[in-house]
Short mmCIF file of C-alpha atoms in Angstrom, two decimals:
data_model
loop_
_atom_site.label_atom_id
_atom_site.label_comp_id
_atom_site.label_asym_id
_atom_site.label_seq_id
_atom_site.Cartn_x
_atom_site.Cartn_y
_atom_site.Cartn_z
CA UNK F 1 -82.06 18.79 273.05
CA UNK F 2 -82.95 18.32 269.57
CA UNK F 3 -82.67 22.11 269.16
CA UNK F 4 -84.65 22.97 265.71
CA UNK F 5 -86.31 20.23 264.05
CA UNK F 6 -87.75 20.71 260.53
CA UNK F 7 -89.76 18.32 258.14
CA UNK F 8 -89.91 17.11 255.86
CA UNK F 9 -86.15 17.24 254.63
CA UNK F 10 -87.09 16.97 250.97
CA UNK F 11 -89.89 17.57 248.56
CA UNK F 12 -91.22 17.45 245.19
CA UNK F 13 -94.34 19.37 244.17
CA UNK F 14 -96.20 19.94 240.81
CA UNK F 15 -97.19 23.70 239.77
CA UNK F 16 -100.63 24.40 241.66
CA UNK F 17 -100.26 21.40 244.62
CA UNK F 18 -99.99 22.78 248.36
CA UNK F 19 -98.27 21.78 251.14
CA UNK F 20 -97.00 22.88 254.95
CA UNK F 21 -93.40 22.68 255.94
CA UNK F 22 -93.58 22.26 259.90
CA UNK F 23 -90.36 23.79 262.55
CA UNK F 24 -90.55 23.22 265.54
CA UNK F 25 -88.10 23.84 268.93
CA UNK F 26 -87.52 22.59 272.24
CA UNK F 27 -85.31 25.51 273.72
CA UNK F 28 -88.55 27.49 274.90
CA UNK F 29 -87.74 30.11 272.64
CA UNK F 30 -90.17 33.35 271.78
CA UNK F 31 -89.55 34.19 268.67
CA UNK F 32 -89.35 32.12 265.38
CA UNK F 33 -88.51 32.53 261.68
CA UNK F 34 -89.05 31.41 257.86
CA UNK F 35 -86.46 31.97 255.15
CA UNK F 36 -85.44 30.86 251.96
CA UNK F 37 -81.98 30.26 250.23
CA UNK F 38 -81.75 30.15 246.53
CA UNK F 39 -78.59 29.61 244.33
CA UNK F 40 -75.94 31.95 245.07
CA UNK F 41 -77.80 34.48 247.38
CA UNK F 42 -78.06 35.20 251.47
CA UNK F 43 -81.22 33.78 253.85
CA UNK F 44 -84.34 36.18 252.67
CA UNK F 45 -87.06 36.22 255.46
CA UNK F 46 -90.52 35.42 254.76
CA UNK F 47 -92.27 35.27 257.90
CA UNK F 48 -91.43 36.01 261.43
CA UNK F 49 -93.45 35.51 264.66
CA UNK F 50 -91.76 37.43 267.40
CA UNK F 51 -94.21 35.92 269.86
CA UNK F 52 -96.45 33.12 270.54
CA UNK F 53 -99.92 34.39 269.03
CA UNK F 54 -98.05 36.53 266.45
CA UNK F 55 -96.87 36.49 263.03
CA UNK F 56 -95.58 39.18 260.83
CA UNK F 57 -94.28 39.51 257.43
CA UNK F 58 -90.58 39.46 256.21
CA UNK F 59 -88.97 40.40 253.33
CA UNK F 60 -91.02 37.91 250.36
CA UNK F 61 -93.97 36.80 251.78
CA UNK F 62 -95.99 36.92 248.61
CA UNK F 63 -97.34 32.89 248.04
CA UNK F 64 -96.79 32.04 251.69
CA UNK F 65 -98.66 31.86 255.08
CA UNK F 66 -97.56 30.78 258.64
CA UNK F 67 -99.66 29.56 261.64
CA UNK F 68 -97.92 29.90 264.72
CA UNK F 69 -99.39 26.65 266.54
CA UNK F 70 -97.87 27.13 269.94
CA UNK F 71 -94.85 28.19 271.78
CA UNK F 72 -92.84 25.42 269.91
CA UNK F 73 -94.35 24.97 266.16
CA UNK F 74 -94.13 27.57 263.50
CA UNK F 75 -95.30 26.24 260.21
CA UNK F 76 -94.86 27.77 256.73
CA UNK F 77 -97.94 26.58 254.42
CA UNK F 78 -97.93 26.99 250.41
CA UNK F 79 -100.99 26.90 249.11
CA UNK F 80 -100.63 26.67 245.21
CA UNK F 81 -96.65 26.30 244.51
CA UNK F 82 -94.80 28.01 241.69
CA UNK F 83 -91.89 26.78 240.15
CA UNK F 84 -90.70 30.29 241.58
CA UNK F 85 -91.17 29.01 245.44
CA UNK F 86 -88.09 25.93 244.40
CA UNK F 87 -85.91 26.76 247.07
CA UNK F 88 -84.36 25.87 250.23
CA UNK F 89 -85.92 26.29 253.60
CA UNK F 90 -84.95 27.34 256.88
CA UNK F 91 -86.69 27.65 259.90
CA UNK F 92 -85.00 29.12 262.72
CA UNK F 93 -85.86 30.75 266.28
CA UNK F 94 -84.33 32.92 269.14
CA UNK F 95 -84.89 33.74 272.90
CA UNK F 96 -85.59 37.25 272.54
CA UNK F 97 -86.15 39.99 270.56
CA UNK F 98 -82.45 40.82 269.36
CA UNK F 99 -79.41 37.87 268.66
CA UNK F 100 -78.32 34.60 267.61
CA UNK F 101 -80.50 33.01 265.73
CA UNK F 102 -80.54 29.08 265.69
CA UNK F 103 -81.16 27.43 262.32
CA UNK F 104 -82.97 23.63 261.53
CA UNK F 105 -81.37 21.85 258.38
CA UNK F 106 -83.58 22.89 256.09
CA UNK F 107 -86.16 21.35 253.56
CA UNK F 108 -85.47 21.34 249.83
CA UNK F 109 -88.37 22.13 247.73
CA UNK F 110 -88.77 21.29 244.15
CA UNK F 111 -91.50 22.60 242.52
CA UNK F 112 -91.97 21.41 238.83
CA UNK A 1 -82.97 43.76 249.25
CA UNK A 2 -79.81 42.44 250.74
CA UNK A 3 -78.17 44.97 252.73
CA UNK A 4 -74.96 43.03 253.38
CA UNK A 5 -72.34 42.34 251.02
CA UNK A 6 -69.44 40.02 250.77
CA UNK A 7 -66.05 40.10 249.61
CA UNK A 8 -64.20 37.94 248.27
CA UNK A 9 -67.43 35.54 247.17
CA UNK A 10 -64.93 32.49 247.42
CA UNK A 11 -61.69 32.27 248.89
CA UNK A 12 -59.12 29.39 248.16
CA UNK A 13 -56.31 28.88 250.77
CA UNK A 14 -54.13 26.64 252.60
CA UNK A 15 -54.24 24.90 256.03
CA UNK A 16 -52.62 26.94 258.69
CA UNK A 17 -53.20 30.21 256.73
CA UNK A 18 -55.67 33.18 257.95
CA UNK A 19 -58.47 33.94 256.01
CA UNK A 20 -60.18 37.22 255.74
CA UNK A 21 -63.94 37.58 254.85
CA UNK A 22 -64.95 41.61 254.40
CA UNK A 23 -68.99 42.49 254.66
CA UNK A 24 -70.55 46.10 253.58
CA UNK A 25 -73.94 47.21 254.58
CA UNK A 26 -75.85 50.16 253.81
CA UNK A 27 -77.87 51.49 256.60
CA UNK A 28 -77.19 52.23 260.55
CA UNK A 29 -77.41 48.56 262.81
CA UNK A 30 -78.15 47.28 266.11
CA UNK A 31 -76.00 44.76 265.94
CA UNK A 32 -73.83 42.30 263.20
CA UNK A 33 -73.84 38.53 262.79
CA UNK A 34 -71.30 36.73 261.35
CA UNK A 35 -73.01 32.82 260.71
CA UNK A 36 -71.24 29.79 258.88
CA UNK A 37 -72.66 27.49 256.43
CA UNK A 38 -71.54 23.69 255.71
CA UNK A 39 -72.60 22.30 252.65
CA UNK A 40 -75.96 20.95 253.09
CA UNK A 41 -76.82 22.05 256.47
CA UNK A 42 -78.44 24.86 258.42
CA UNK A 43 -76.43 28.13 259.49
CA UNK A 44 -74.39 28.11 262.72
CA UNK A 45 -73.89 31.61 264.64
CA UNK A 46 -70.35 32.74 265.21
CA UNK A 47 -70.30 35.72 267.07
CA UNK A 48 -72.41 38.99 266.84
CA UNK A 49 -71.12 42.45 267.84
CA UNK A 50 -72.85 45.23 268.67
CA UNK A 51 -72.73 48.62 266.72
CA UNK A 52 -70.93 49.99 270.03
CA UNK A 53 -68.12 47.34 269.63
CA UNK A 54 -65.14 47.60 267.48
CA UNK A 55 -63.25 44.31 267.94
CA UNK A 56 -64.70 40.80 269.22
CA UNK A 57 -62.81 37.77 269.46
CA UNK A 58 -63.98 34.05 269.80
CA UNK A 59 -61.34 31.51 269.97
CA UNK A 60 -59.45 31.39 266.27
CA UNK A 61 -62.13 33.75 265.21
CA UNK A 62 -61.77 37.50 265.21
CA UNK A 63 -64.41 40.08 264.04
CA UNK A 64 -64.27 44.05 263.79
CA UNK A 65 -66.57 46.51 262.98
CA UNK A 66 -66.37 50.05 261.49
CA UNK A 67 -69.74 51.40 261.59
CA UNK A 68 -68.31 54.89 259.77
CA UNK A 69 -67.66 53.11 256.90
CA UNK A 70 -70.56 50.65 257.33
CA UNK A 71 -68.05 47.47 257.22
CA UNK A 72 -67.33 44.57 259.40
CA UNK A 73 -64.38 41.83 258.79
CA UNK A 74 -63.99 38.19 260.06
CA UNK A 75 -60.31 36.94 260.22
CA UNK A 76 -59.78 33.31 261.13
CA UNK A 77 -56.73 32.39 262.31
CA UNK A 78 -55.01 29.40 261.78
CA UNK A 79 -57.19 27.62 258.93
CA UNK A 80 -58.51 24.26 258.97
CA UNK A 81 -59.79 21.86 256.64
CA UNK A 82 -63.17 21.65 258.71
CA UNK A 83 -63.68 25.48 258.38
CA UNK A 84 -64.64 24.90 254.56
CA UNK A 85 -68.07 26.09 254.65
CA UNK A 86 -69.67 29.59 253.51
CA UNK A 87 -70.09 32.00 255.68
CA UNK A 88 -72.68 35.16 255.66
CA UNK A 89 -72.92 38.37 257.67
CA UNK A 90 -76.27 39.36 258.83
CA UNK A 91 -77.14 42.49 260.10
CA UNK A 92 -79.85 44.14 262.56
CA UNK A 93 -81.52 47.35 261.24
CA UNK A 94 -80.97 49.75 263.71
CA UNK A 95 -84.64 51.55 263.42
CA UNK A 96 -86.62 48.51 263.71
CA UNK A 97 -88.37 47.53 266.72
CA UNK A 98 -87.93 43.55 266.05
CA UNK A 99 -84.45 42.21 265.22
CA UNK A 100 -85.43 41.07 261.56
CA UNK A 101 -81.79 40.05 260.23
CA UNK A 102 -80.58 40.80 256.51
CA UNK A 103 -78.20 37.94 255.39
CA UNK A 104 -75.59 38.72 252.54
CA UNK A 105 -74.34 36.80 249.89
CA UNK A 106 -71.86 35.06 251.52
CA UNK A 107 -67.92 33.94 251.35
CA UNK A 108 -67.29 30.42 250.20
CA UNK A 109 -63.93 29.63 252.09
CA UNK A 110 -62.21 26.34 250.82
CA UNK A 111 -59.42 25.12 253.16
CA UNK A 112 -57.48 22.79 251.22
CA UNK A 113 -55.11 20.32 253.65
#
């Protein structure tokens, strides 16, 4: 199992382009999740989608939508970038409601 | 808003020593997750214990939690050079319906051999 996958690793964007990060897992789980990481602070949430067919927003979800494609793919689409949206990016998912959480490797984003 | 906080923010020690990582939080939980960070790479969970729970233990990894004074601590045991990573507490709202975790700012532990 590849467990979460995430792509592309690493990405450079001028102010105003757009572009979708894409997760996706293979451990049939329901729920899934978007976060950033920037310089010296916790995981924030953006967007969650507790179930296939949902999505709801997180903690900074300003700049940022998600399309939960099916069971497996939750992808996190910006659709003009700001130099504010450099950041790291983590997808992650979880079998149920409440628990561990299981993390991809990320995508750095560089947004000029 | 980050609800959990972490003390020390870096800790420097030796192989074979214990290290102690402290986390605050400010509201009541479901639940606490303690997750580790190598340089580079995605979080890893380490254990989670449940606001009924005072003590968990996981191999070289021990974790309590005092939900009076809204703390939890994770003591490893027996350092290594491969536990140099950061490492973040994450908690679980308790009035939520949908476990939406907070993440602190983490402890970066440096295990020097």
């Amino acid at each position: 199992n590849a467990g979460v996958t995430q792509t592309p690793k690493f990405q450079v964007l001028k102010t105003g382009q757009s572009m979708t990060l894409q997760c996706a897992q293979d451990m049939n789980h329901n729920s899934m999740y978007w976060y950033r990481q920037d310089p010296g602070m916790g995981l924030r949430l953006i967007y969650y989608s507790a179930s296939e067919g949902t999505t709801d927003k997180g903690e900074v979800p300003n700049g940022y939508n998600v399309s939960r494609l099916n069971k497996r793919e939750f992808s996190l689409r910006l659709e003009s970038a700001a130099p504010s949206q450099t950041s790291v990016y983590f997808c992650a998912s979880s079998e149920g409601n409440r628990g561990e959480q299981f993390f991809g490797p990320g995508t750095r984003l560089t947004v000029l | 808003s980050q609800q959990g906080e972490e003390d020390p923010q870096a800790l420097s020690i030796q192989e074979g020593e214990n290290a102690t990582m402290n986390c605050s939080y400010k509201t009541s939980i479901n639940n606490l997750q303690w997750y580790r960070q190598n340089s580079g790479r995605g979080l890893v969970h380490l254990i989670l214990i449940r606001s009924n729970e005072r003590e968990k233990h996981s191999g070289r990894l021990r974790v309590t939690l005092d939900t009076s004074k809204k703390s939890s601590s994770l003591l490893i045991t027996a350092s290594r050079a491969a536990d140099t990573a950061s490492y973040f507490c994450a908690t679980d709202a308790w009035n939520t319906g949908f476990q939406k975790l907070v993440f602190g700012t983490g402890t970066r532990l440096l295990v020097s051999p």
